């Protein structure tokens, strides 16, 4: 499924090999992998990056996928500097994973981080991995080299086991700067493995790879070739439960993120960057769609509230959209690299990269439900409350779990003033109390009227419609 979603050619016959080397976290002394003939080759991953300062300046780029292979995971070394010990965690050693190897088509940390996020979304849409980097379900190895335009690629270094898109971007950009600095000062780049120290914001050497490693690859004697079929090559009378039909899987692929974004733009008339924002936050698209179902407010208004106000509150409070958004669809793990890039997926849930003092659980869910936001937007749409009152109601919803927007409006008396004569009297009183602001408006300061509108809103406890206030003020000012 992953290979087809990434436009790869699926090999109907793939082989398993043993890669021999000794390391403390590899107890068998070899790793089963697919060195000669992997399961999928020659694909591509499209991702979009910002081309300028404005979010709307988005361009689509493509990174080639060299291959996707199945292999065994290794264990994990945990270095305890306080006690000068290295502990070995073998819980994931031998577990099957999926590795995606990308060609060196990306040129900075932002591109790599964006490509990883797109890969995450694809894996989650397919259900082939939860792809949660914080829980070790997706790991990234980045291969980085620098060179002058027109010259061959330089000596590369590998930064291992990056566990967040943010750290991936920082590690790559830091390593690019380090390599350029080394070369400009007459030093050589060593072919080595490095790690990223997020506290210092730079990469650190782990071990060198200068000596040519002889992995003594050999065919894996205990695993036969993996045979797949398409409709044309399916053996007569074959039991569908006993064979894999590539065409059958292709026909049943779910909607991919790129298709979902295109539908959002067409169906709701939203900007492309808004469709990206809805998909990039786990659970936000489902939240948006549930709000749309329950309100008559225009989709553009719903989009604005979900992305600007609701999402803003979530980020401030470090909350998840809802409880289900803490764990995407299926248990699996993955990893990825930039340059020659890697993605891993296994079927073991909860292989965590957290220290003993850290708690391995997601953020708390949002107190505002889709139904509550839909009701609030419906009140705003039928002009039962003003836009500023709606923001007050939203803040109260955030604090008072269990209350409905209608209850909050009633308790705080935030209903929109329908008595235009009473509103005219308030506007007149505000103008009388602030003659200097009135003079500023009459002298051509167009911004001054906004101050008057704000003063009237304050006087009415945000119960008036700013548009109506402006009309009354302009009428009085002109007379």
Short mmCIF file of C-alpha atoms in Angstrom, two decimals:
data_model
loop_
_atom_site.label_atom_id
_atom_site.label_comp_id
_atom_site.label_asym_id
_atom_site.label_seq_id
_atom_site.Cartn_x
_atom_site.Cartn_y
_atom_site.Cartn_z
CA UNK A 1 0.00 0.00 0.00
CA UNK A 2 2.78 2.43 0.88
CA UNK A 3 4.65 1.64 -2.34
CA UNK A 4 1.57 2.18 -4.49
CA UNK A 5 0.67 5.42 -2.69
CA UNK A 6 4.20 6.69 -3.42
CA UNK A 7 3.96 5.77 -7.15
CA UNK A 8 6.55 2.98 -6.84
CA UNK A 9 6.95 -0.02 -9.11
CA UNK A 10 6.12 -3.10 -7.06
CA UNK A 11 8.44 -6.04 -7.69
CA UNK A 12 6.43 -9.26 -8.01
CA UNK A 13 9.46 -11.10 -6.65
CA UNK A 14 11.60 -9.64 -3.87
CA UNK A 15 14.43 -11.29 -1.96
CA UNK A 16 15.74 -11.27 1.61
CA UNK A 17 19.44 -10.96 2.53
CA UNK A 18 21.59 -11.09 5.63
CA UNK A 19 23.70 -8.03 6.38
CA UNK A 20 26.49 -9.12 8.75
CA UNK A 21 28.06 -6.78 11.27
CA UNK A 22 28.69 -6.76 15.00
CA UNK A 23 27.16 -4.13 17.23
CA UNK A 24 25.93 -4.36 20.81
CA UNK A 25 22.29 -3.69 19.84
CA UNK A 26 22.31 -6.42 17.15
CA UNK A 27 22.40 -9.66 19.17
CA UNK A 28 22.18 -12.02 16.16
CA UNK A 29 25.27 -10.48 14.54
CA UNK A 30 23.34 -9.88 11.32
CA UNK A 31 20.28 -7.98 10.09
CA UNK A 32 17.71 -9.39 7.66
CA UNK A 33 17.12 -6.83 4.88
CA UNK A 34 16.40 -6.58 1.12
CA UNK A 35 19.71 -5.56 -0.43
CA UNK A 36 19.49 -7.18 -3.89
CA UNK A 37 15.82 -6.94 -4.84
CA UNK A 38 13.53 -4.83 -2.57
CA UNK A 39 9.74 -4.94 -2.62
CA UNK A 40 9.22 -1.50 -4.28
CA UNK A 41 11.42 0.84 -6.36
CA UNK A 42 11.42 4.10 -8.36
CA UNK A 43 8.69 6.16 -6.72
CA UNK A 44 8.19 9.81 -5.85
CA UNK A 45 6.91 11.96 -3.00
CA UNK A 46 5.42 15.39 -3.78
CA UNK A 47 5.44 18.03 -1.04
CA UNK A 48 4.75 21.77 -0.91
CA UNK A 49 7.00 24.44 0.55
CA UNK A 50 6.59 28.18 1.03
CA UNK A 51 8.41 30.10 -1.71
CA UNK A 52 8.23 33.51 -0.05
CA UNK A 53 7.16 35.34 3.09
CA UNK A 54 3.44 35.01 2.33
CA UNK A 55 1.74 31.67 3.12
CA UNK A 56 0.01 31.80 -0.29
CA UNK A 57 3.37 31.61 -2.11
CA UNK A 58 3.47 27.81 -2.15
CA UNK A 59 5.36 25.69 -4.67
CA UNK A 60 5.24 21.91 -5.10
CA UNK A 61 8.48 19.93 -5.19
CA UNK A 62 9.16 16.24 -5.71
CA UNK A 63 11.74 13.95 -4.16
CA UNK A 64 12.51 10.66 -5.90
CA UNK A 65 12.13 7.45 -3.95
CA UNK A 66 14.92 5.01 -4.67
CA UNK A 67 13.33 2.02 -2.96
CA UNK A 68 11.16 0.70 -0.16
CA UNK A 69 12.47 -2.36 1.62
CA UNK A 70 11.51 -4.68 4.45
CA UNK A 71 14.09 -5.35 7.14
CA UNK A 72 14.64 -6.07 10.83
CA UNK A 73 14.94 -3.37 13.42
CA UNK A 74 17.91 -3.31 15.79
CA UNK A 75 17.99 -2.58 19.52
CA UNK A 76 18.72 0.80 21.05
CA UNK A 77 21.80 2.03 22.95
CA UNK A 78 21.05 4.32 25.89
CA UNK A 79 24.09 6.31 27.03
CA UNK A 80 24.09 7.25 30.72
CA UNK A 81 26.78 9.92 31.04
CA UNK A 82 26.25 10.35 34.80
CA UNK A 83 27.26 6.76 35.52
CA UNK A 84 29.51 6.36 32.47
CA UNK A 85 27.37 3.41 31.30
CA UNK A 86 25.72 2.34 28.09
CA UNK A 87 22.53 0.32 28.48
CA UNK A 88 21.06 -1.77 25.66
CA UNK A 89 17.30 -1.92 25.04
CA UNK A 90 16.58 -5.01 22.90
CA UNK A 91 12.77 -4.76 22.99
CA UNK A 92 12.50 -3.85 19.31
CA UNK A 93 15.45 -5.93 18.04
CA UNK A 94 14.29 -8.28 15.27
CA UNK A 95 10.91 -6.56 14.74
CA UNK A 96 10.01 -6.05 11.08
CA UNK A 97 10.05 -2.52 9.72
CA UNK A 98 9.63 -0.66 6.45
CA UNK A 99 12.48 1.54 5.18
CA UNK A 100 11.98 4.23 2.55
CA UNK A 101 15.20 5.33 0.84
CA UNK A 102 15.03 8.72 -0.91
CA UNK A 103 17.38 10.23 -3.48
CA UNK A 104 19.39 13.40 -2.58
CA UNK A 105 16.86 15.83 -4.10
CA UNK A 106 16.31 18.17 -1.13
CA UNK A 107 18.43 21.19 -0.32
CA UNK A 108 17.56 22.38 3.21
CA UNK A 109 16.05 21.37 6.52
CA UNK A 110 12.66 22.93 5.79
CA UNK A 111 12.24 20.82 2.65
CA UNK A 112 13.14 17.61 4.48
CA UNK A 113 10.81 18.40 7.40
CA UNK A 114 7.94 19.18 4.99
CA UNK A 115 8.54 15.96 3.05
CA UNK A 116 8.53 13.98 6.33
CA UNK A 117 5.23 15.57 7.33
CA UNK A 118 3.71 14.62 3.96
CA UNK A 119 4.99 11.06 4.37
CA UNK A 120 3.43 10.96 7.86
CA UNK A 121 0.06 12.05 6.47
CA UNK A 122 0.22 9.40 3.72
CA UNK A 123 1.11 6.62 6.18
CA UNK A 124 -1.69 7.70 8.52
CA UNK A 125 -4.23 7.89 5.67
CA UNK A 126 -3.25 4.37 4.54
CA UNK A 127 -3.26 3.03 8.10
CA UNK A 128 0.19 1.48 7.55
CA UNK A 129 1.70 3.44 10.45
CA UNK A 130 0.69 5.83 13.19
CA UNK A 131 3.95 7.60 12.27
CA UNK A 132 4.15 9.33 15.65
CA UNK A 133 7.75 10.48 15.89
CA UNK A 134 7.63 11.21 19.64
CA UNK A 135 6.68 7.58 20.30
CA UNK A 136 9.38 6.15 18.02
CA UNK A 137 6.96 5.06 15.29
CA UNK A 138 8.83 7.18 12.75
CA UNK A 139 12.58 7.75 12.88
CA UNK A 140 14.71 9.82 10.55
CA UNK A 141 18.30 9.38 9.37
CA UNK A 142 19.54 12.35 7.34
CA UNK A 143 22.47 12.05 4.92
CA UNK A 144 23.95 15.50 4.23
CA UNK A 145 26.67 16.78 1.91
CA UNK A 146 27.58 20.16 0.38
CA UNK A 147 29.11 21.00 -2.99
CA UNK A 148 29.59 23.89 -5.41
CA UNK A 149 27.03 24.16 -8.25
CA UNK A 150 28.00 21.93 -11.16
CA UNK A 151 30.41 19.84 -9.08
CA UNK A 152 29.84 16.25 -7.84
CA UNK A 153 28.17 15.72 -4.47
CA UNK A 154 30.57 16.08 -1.55
CA UNK A 155 31.48 13.63 1.21
CA UNK A 156 28.36 12.96 3.23
CA UNK A 157 27.70 12.56 6.94
CA UNK A 158 24.73 10.74 8.45
CA UNK A 159 22.73 12.19 11.34
CA UNK A 160 20.96 9.30 13.07
CA UNK A 161 17.63 8.79 14.81
CA UNK A 162 15.99 12.21 14.62
CA UNK A 163 12.61 12.02 16.31
CA UNK A 164 10.81 15.23 15.33
CA UNK A 165 10.38 17.23 12.14
CA UNK A 166 11.56 20.36 13.95
CA UNK A 167 14.79 18.70 15.09
CA UNK A 168 15.24 17.24 11.59
CA UNK A 169 15.16 20.73 10.04
CA UNK A 170 17.52 22.14 12.68
CA UNK A 171 19.95 19.21 12.44
CA UNK A 172 20.21 19.44 8.64
CA UNK A 173 20.66 23.22 8.56
CA UNK A 174 23.22 23.04 11.37
CA UNK A 175 25.17 20.30 9.60
CA UNK A 176 25.13 22.23 6.29
CA UNK A 177 26.60 25.26 8.07
CA UNK A 178 29.22 23.12 9.83
CA UNK A 179 30.36 21.44 6.59
CA UNK A 180 30.61 24.75 4.72
CA UNK A 181 32.61 26.24 7.61
CA UNK A 182 34.97 23.24 7.64
CA UNK A 183 35.61 23.38 3.88
CA UNK A 184 36.06 27.16 3.81
CA UNK A 185 38.75 26.78 6.50
CA UNK A 186 40.69 24.19 4.50
CA UNK A 187 39.57 21.12 6.45
CA UNK A 188 38.04 17.91 5.10
CA UNK A 189 34.62 16.43 5.76
CA UNK A 190 34.82 12.98 7.33
CA UNK A 191 32.44 10.24 6.27
CA UNK A 192 30.97 9.69 9.73
CA UNK A 193 27.80 9.10 11.73
CA UNK A 194 26.68 12.02 13.89
CA UNK A 195 23.90 12.76 16.36
CA UNK A 196 21.97 15.98 16.94
CA UNK A 197 22.26 17.70 20.33
CA UNK A 198 19.01 19.66 20.53
CA UNK A 199 20.22 21.63 23.59
CA UNK A 200 23.32 22.92 21.79
CA UNK A 201 21.54 23.07 18.41
CA UNK A 202 24.36 21.29 16.55
CA UNK A 203 25.46 17.82 15.43
CA UNK A 204 28.06 15.79 17.35
CA UNK A 205 30.32 12.95 16.08
CA UNK A 206 29.33 9.38 17.04
CA UNK A 207 31.52 7.03 14.98
CA UNK A 208 33.48 7.25 11.73
CA UNK A 209 32.66 5.38 8.53
CA UNK A 210 35.95 6.04 6.74
CA UNK A 211 36.95 2.38 6.51
CA UNK A 212 35.02 0.46 3.86
CA UNK A 213 32.62 -1.82 5.71
CA UNK A 214 32.29 -5.38 4.48
CA UNK A 215 28.81 -6.49 5.43
CA UNK A 216 29.28 -9.90 3.75
CA UNK A 217 25.77 -9.90 2.30
CA UNK A 218 24.35 -13.36 1.64
CA UNK A 219 20.88 -14.69 0.73
CA UNK A 220 18.73 -15.22 3.84
CA UNK A 221 18.45 -19.04 4.07
CA UNK A 222 15.34 -19.12 6.27
CA UNK A 223 13.08 -16.86 4.18
CA UNK A 224 11.93 -17.80 0.66
CA UNK A 225 11.45 -15.09 -2.02
CA UNK A 226 8.37 -12.91 -1.45
CA UNK A 227 6.04 -13.49 -4.42
CA UNK A 228 3.26 -11.05 -5.34
CA UNK A 229 0.82 -11.10 -8.26
CA UNK A 230 -1.37 -8.84 -10.34
CA UNK A 231 -4.65 -9.79 -11.99
CA UNK A 232 -2.92 -10.91 -15.19
CA UNK A 233 -0.40 -13.17 -13.43
CA UNK A 234 -2.71 -14.62 -10.77
CA UNK A 235 -2.42 -18.46 -10.80
CA UNK A 236 -5.63 -20.23 -11.92
CA UNK A 237 -7.75 -21.29 -8.96
CA UNK A 238 -5.53 -19.42 -6.48
CA UNK A 239 -7.00 -18.90 -3.01
CA UNK A 240 -7.39 -15.10 -2.53
CA UNK A 241 -6.45 -15.59 1.15
CA UNK A 242 -3.11 -17.13 0.19
CA UNK A 243 -1.83 -14.65 -2.42
CA UNK A 244 -1.32 -10.88 -2.63
CA UNK A 245 -2.98 -9.22 -5.66
CA UNK A 246 -1.32 -5.83 -6.31
CA UNK A 247 -4.22 -4.63 -8.49
CA UNK A 248 -6.76 -5.51 -5.76
CA UNK A 249 -4.78 -3.39 -3.26
CA UNK A 250 -4.41 -0.51 -5.75
CA UNK A 251 -8.18 -0.37 -6.30
CA UNK A 252 -8.80 -0.15 -2.55
CA UNK A 253 -6.31 2.56 -1.66
CA UNK A 254 -7.97 5.25 0.49
CA UNK A 255 -8.04 8.92 -0.43
CA UNK A 256 -4.54 10.38 -0.10
CA UNK A 257 -3.75 13.77 1.51
CA UNK A 258 -3.14 15.52 -1.84
CA UNK A 259 -6.59 14.42 -3.07
CA UNK A 260 -8.22 15.49 0.20
CA UNK A 261 -6.66 18.97 -0.05
CA UNK A 262 -7.84 19.37 -3.65
CA UNK A 263 -11.40 18.43 -2.64
CA UNK A 264 -11.37 20.92 0.23
CA UNK A 265 -10.35 23.74 -2.11
CA UNK A 266 -13.03 22.81 -4.67
CA UNK A 267 -15.84 22.04 -2.23
CA UNK A 268 -15.43 24.93 0.21
CA UNK A 269 -13.56 27.49 -1.88
CA UNK A 270 -10.78 27.70 0.71
CA UNK A 271 -7.22 28.80 -0.04
CA UNK A 272 -4.69 25.99 -0.69
CA UNK A 273 -2.66 26.98 2.38
CA UNK A 274 -5.79 26.54 4.54
CA UNK A 275 -6.24 22.99 3.23
CA UNK A 276 -2.62 22.24 4.24
CA UNK A 277 -3.21 23.67 7.73
CA UNK A 278 -6.33 21.52 8.25
CA UNK A 279 -4.48 18.33 7.37
CA UNK A 280 -1.24 19.10 9.19
CA UNK A 281 -2.84 19.01 12.65
CA UNK A 282 -3.99 15.51 13.62
CA UNK A 283 -7.80 15.42 13.97
CA UNK A 284 -8.36 19.01 12.80
CA UNK A 285 -9.91 18.09 9.44
CA UNK A 286 -12.44 15.80 11.12
CA UNK A 287 -13.21 18.57 13.64
CA UNK A 288 -13.73 21.08 10.79
CA UNK A 289 -16.03 18.70 8.88
CA UNK A 290 -18.13 18.01 11.98
CA UNK A 291 -18.58 21.75 12.55
CA UNK A 292 -19.61 22.22 8.90
CA UNK A 293 -22.28 19.50 9.27
CA UNK A 294 -23.91 21.19 12.25
CA UNK A 295 -23.94 24.87 11.29
CA UNK A 296 -25.39 27.04 8.55
CA UNK A 297 -22.46 29.43 8.75
CA UNK A 298 -20.47 29.87 5.53
CA UNK A 299 -17.52 27.47 5.08
CA UNK A 300 -15.11 30.43 4.87
CA UNK A 301 -16.31 31.65 8.28
CA UNK A 302 -15.93 28.14 9.73
CA UNK A 303 -12.42 27.85 8.22
CA UNK A 304 -11.40 31.17 9.74
CA UNK A 305 -12.64 30.27 13.21
CA UNK A 306 -11.14 26.77 13.19
CA UNK A 307 -7.70 27.86 11.93
CA UNK A 308 -7.31 31.27 13.57
CA UNK A 309 -9.15 31.04 16.88
CA UNK A 310 -9.66 27.36 17.74
CA UNK A 311 -6.20 26.22 16.58
CA UNK A 312 -4.59 29.27 18.19
CA UNK A 313 -6.07 28.32 21.58
CA UNK A 314 -4.94 24.71 21.13
CA UNK A 315 -1.34 25.73 20.50
CA UNK A 316 -1.31 28.21 23.41
CA UNK A 317 -2.54 25.54 25.83
CA UNK A 318 -0.64 22.61 24.22
CA UNK A 319 -3.86 20.62 23.73
CA UNK A 320 -4.91 18.03 21.15
CA UNK A 321 -7.96 18.52 18.92
CA UNK A 322 -9.75 15.61 20.62
CA UNK A 323 -8.98 12.38 22.42
CA UNK A 324 -8.94 10.28 19.25
CA UNK A 325 -6.35 12.62 17.71
CA UNK A 326 -3.78 11.47 20.25
CA UNK A 327 -3.39 8.16 18.42
CA UNK A 328 -3.69 8.03 14.65
CA UNK A 329 -5.12 5.03 12.93
CA UNK A 330 -2.91 1.97 13.14
CA UNK A 331 -0.06 0.69 15.31
CA UNK A 332 3.23 0.87 13.44
CA UNK A 333 6.55 2.67 13.40
CA UNK A 334 8.56 4.49 10.73
CA UNK A 335 11.68 6.60 10.04
CA UNK A 336 13.03 8.87 7.27
CA UNK A 337 16.17 10.60 5.96
CA UNK A 338 17.09 13.57 3.77
CA UNK A 339 19.61 13.11 0.99
CA UNK A 340 19.53 9.35 0.79
CA UNK A 341 16.47 9.04 2.96
CA UNK A 342 14.96 6.34 5.10
CA UNK A 343 11.51 5.56 6.49
CA UNK A 344 10.81 2.67 8.86
CA UNK A 345 7.50 1.12 9.86
CA UNK A 346 6.96 -1.77 12.24
CA UNK A 347 3.98 -3.46 13.86
CA UNK A 348 5.10 -2.94 17.46
CA UNK A 349 3.23 -0.17 19.22
CA UNK A 350 4.71 2.10 21.83
CA UNK A 351 8.45 1.68 21.14
CA UNK A 352 9.25 4.93 22.93
CA UNK A 353 12.30 7.19 22.88
CA UNK A 354 11.51 8.88 26.21
CA UNK A 355 13.65 9.07 29.33
CA UNK A 356 12.44 7.40 32.53
CA UNK A 357 11.40 10.78 33.98
CA UNK A 358 9.17 11.66 31.02
CA UNK A 359 5.57 10.57 30.63
CA UNK A 360 4.77 8.97 27.30
CA UNK A 361 1.29 10.24 26.58
CA UNK A 362 -0.23 12.85 24.33
CA UNK A 363 -1.68 16.25 25.26
CA UNK A 364 -5.12 16.65 26.84
CA UNK A 365 -8.09 17.01 24.46
CA UNK A 366 -9.72 20.36 23.67
CA UNK A 367 -12.65 21.38 25.91
CA UNK A 368 -14.47 22.88 22.89
CA UNK A 369 -16.37 20.28 20.85
CA UNK A 370 -17.42 20.60 17.17
CA UNK A 371 -21.08 20.83 18.29
CA UNK A 372 -20.31 23.75 20.63
CA UNK A 373 -18.38 25.69 17.98
CA UNK A 374 -21.12 24.96 15.40
CA UNK A 375 -23.78 26.35 17.77
CA UNK A 376 -21.68 29.46 18.43
CA UNK A 377 -21.19 30.11 14.70
CA UNK A 378 -24.93 29.61 14.11
CA UNK A 379 -25.67 32.30 16.75
CA UNK A 380 -23.23 34.60 15.00
CA UNK A 381 -24.63 33.77 11.55
CA UNK A 382 -28.21 34.71 12.47
CA UNK A 383 -26.96 37.89 14.17
CA UNK A 384 -28.02 36.82 17.67
CA UNK A 385 -24.61 38.00 18.94
CA UNK A 386 -21.84 40.27 17.69
CA UNK A 387 -18.43 39.01 16.51
CA UNK A 388 -16.70 40.39 19.62
CA UNK A 389 -19.34 38.77 21.85
CA UNK A 390 -18.78 35.50 19.98
CA UNK A 391 -15.10 35.61 20.97
CA UNK A 392 -16.10 36.17 24.60
CA UNK A 393 -18.41 33.15 24.41
CA UNK A 394 -15.63 31.06 22.89
CA UNK A 395 -13.25 31.99 25.74
CA UNK A 396 -15.96 31.07 28.26
CA UNK A 397 -16.53 27.73 26.46
CA UNK A 398 -12.82 27.05 26.88
CA UNK A 399 -13.03 27.70 30.64
CA UNK A 400 -16.48 26.25 31.40
CA UNK A 401 -16.66 22.71 30.13
CA UNK A 402 -20.24 21.48 29.82
CA UNK A 403 -21.92 24.82 29.14
CA UNK A 404 -23.50 25.54 25.75
CA UNK A 405 -22.96 28.82 23.85
CA UNK A 406 -26.67 29.71 24.31
CA UNK A 407 -26.39 29.29 28.09
CA UNK A 408 -23.30 31.52 28.21
CA UNK A 409 -24.99 34.19 26.05
CA UNK A 410 -28.04 34.17 28.34
CA UNK A 411 -26.04 34.20 31.61
CA UNK A 412 -23.74 37.03 30.51
CA UNK A 413 -26.48 38.95 28.64
CA UNK A 414 -24.49 39.05 25.41
CA UNK A 415 -27.49 39.08 23.03
CA UNK A 416 -27.16 41.57 20.18
CA UNK A 417 -28.87 44.94 20.82
CA UNK A 418 -31.89 45.09 18.56
CA UNK A 419 -33.07 48.54 19.72
CA UNK A 420 -31.50 50.90 17.19
CA UNK A 421 -32.69 54.02 19.01
CA UNK A 422 -30.93 52.88 22.19
CA UNK A 423 -27.77 52.21 20.19
CA UNK A 424 -27.99 55.70 18.62
CA UNK A 425 -28.13 57.19 22.13
CA UNK A 426 -25.00 55.25 23.15
CA UNK A 427 -23.16 56.40 19.99
CA UNK A 428 -24.19 60.03 20.66
CA UNK A 429 -22.96 59.78 24.28
CA UNK A 430 -19.59 58.35 23.19
CA UNK A 431 -19.13 61.16 20.64
CA UNK A 432 -19.98 63.76 23.29
CA UNK A 433 -17.43 62.28 25.70
CA UNK A 434 -14.62 62.09 23.09
CA UNK A 435 -14.71 65.32 21.02
CA UNK A 436 -11.02 65.06 20.06
CA UNK A 437 -11.54 61.65 18.41
CA UNK A 438 -14.56 63.09 16.56
CA UNK A 439 -12.40 65.99 15.32
CA UNK A 440 -9.71 63.50 14.15
CA UNK A 441 -12.32 61.69 12.04
CA UNK A 442 -13.58 64.93 10.54
CA UNK A 443 -10.01 65.93 9.66
CA UNK A 444 -9.68 62.81 7.53
CA UNK A 445 -8.13 60.31 9.97
CA UNK A 446 -10.03 57.23 8.83
CA UNK A 447 -8.56 55.06 11.62
CA UNK A 448 -10.06 57.27 14.33
CA UNK A 449 -13.55 55.94 13.64
CA UNK A 450 -12.34 52.48 14.69
CA UNK A 451 -11.54 53.95 18.11
CA UNK A 452 -15.10 55.27 18.36
CA UNK A 453 -16.49 51.86 17.36
CA UNK A 454 -14.36 50.22 20.07
CA UNK A 455 -15.63 52.69 22.69
CA UNK A 456 -19.25 52.01 21.73
CA UNK A 457 -18.64 48.26 21.89
CA UNK A 458 -17.15 48.68 25.34
CA UNK A 459 -20.14 50.75 26.45
CA UNK A 460 -22.58 48.10 25.19
CA UNK A 461 -20.54 45.19 26.63
CA UNK A 462 -19.93 43.95 23.05
CA UNK A 463 -23.68 43.51 22.50
CA UNK A 464 -23.80 45.71 19.40
CA UNK A 465 -23.00 44.87 15.78
CA UNK A 466 -19.82 46.77 14.74
CA UNK A 467 -21.22 47.21 11.21
CA UNK A 468 -24.39 48.88 12.53
CA UNK A 469 -22.33 51.02 14.95
CA UNK A 470 -20.18 52.23 12.04
CA UNK A 471 -23.25 53.13 9.97
CA UNK A 472 -24.76 55.17 12.84
CA UNK A 473 -21.46 56.95 13.59
CA UNK A 474 -20.86 57.83 9.93
CA UNK A 475 -24.40 59.17 9.64
CA UNK A 476 -23.97 61.34 12.75
CA UNK A 477 -20.50 62.53 11.70
CA UNK A 478 -21.70 63.59 8.26
CA UNK A 479 -24.61 65.56 9.73
#
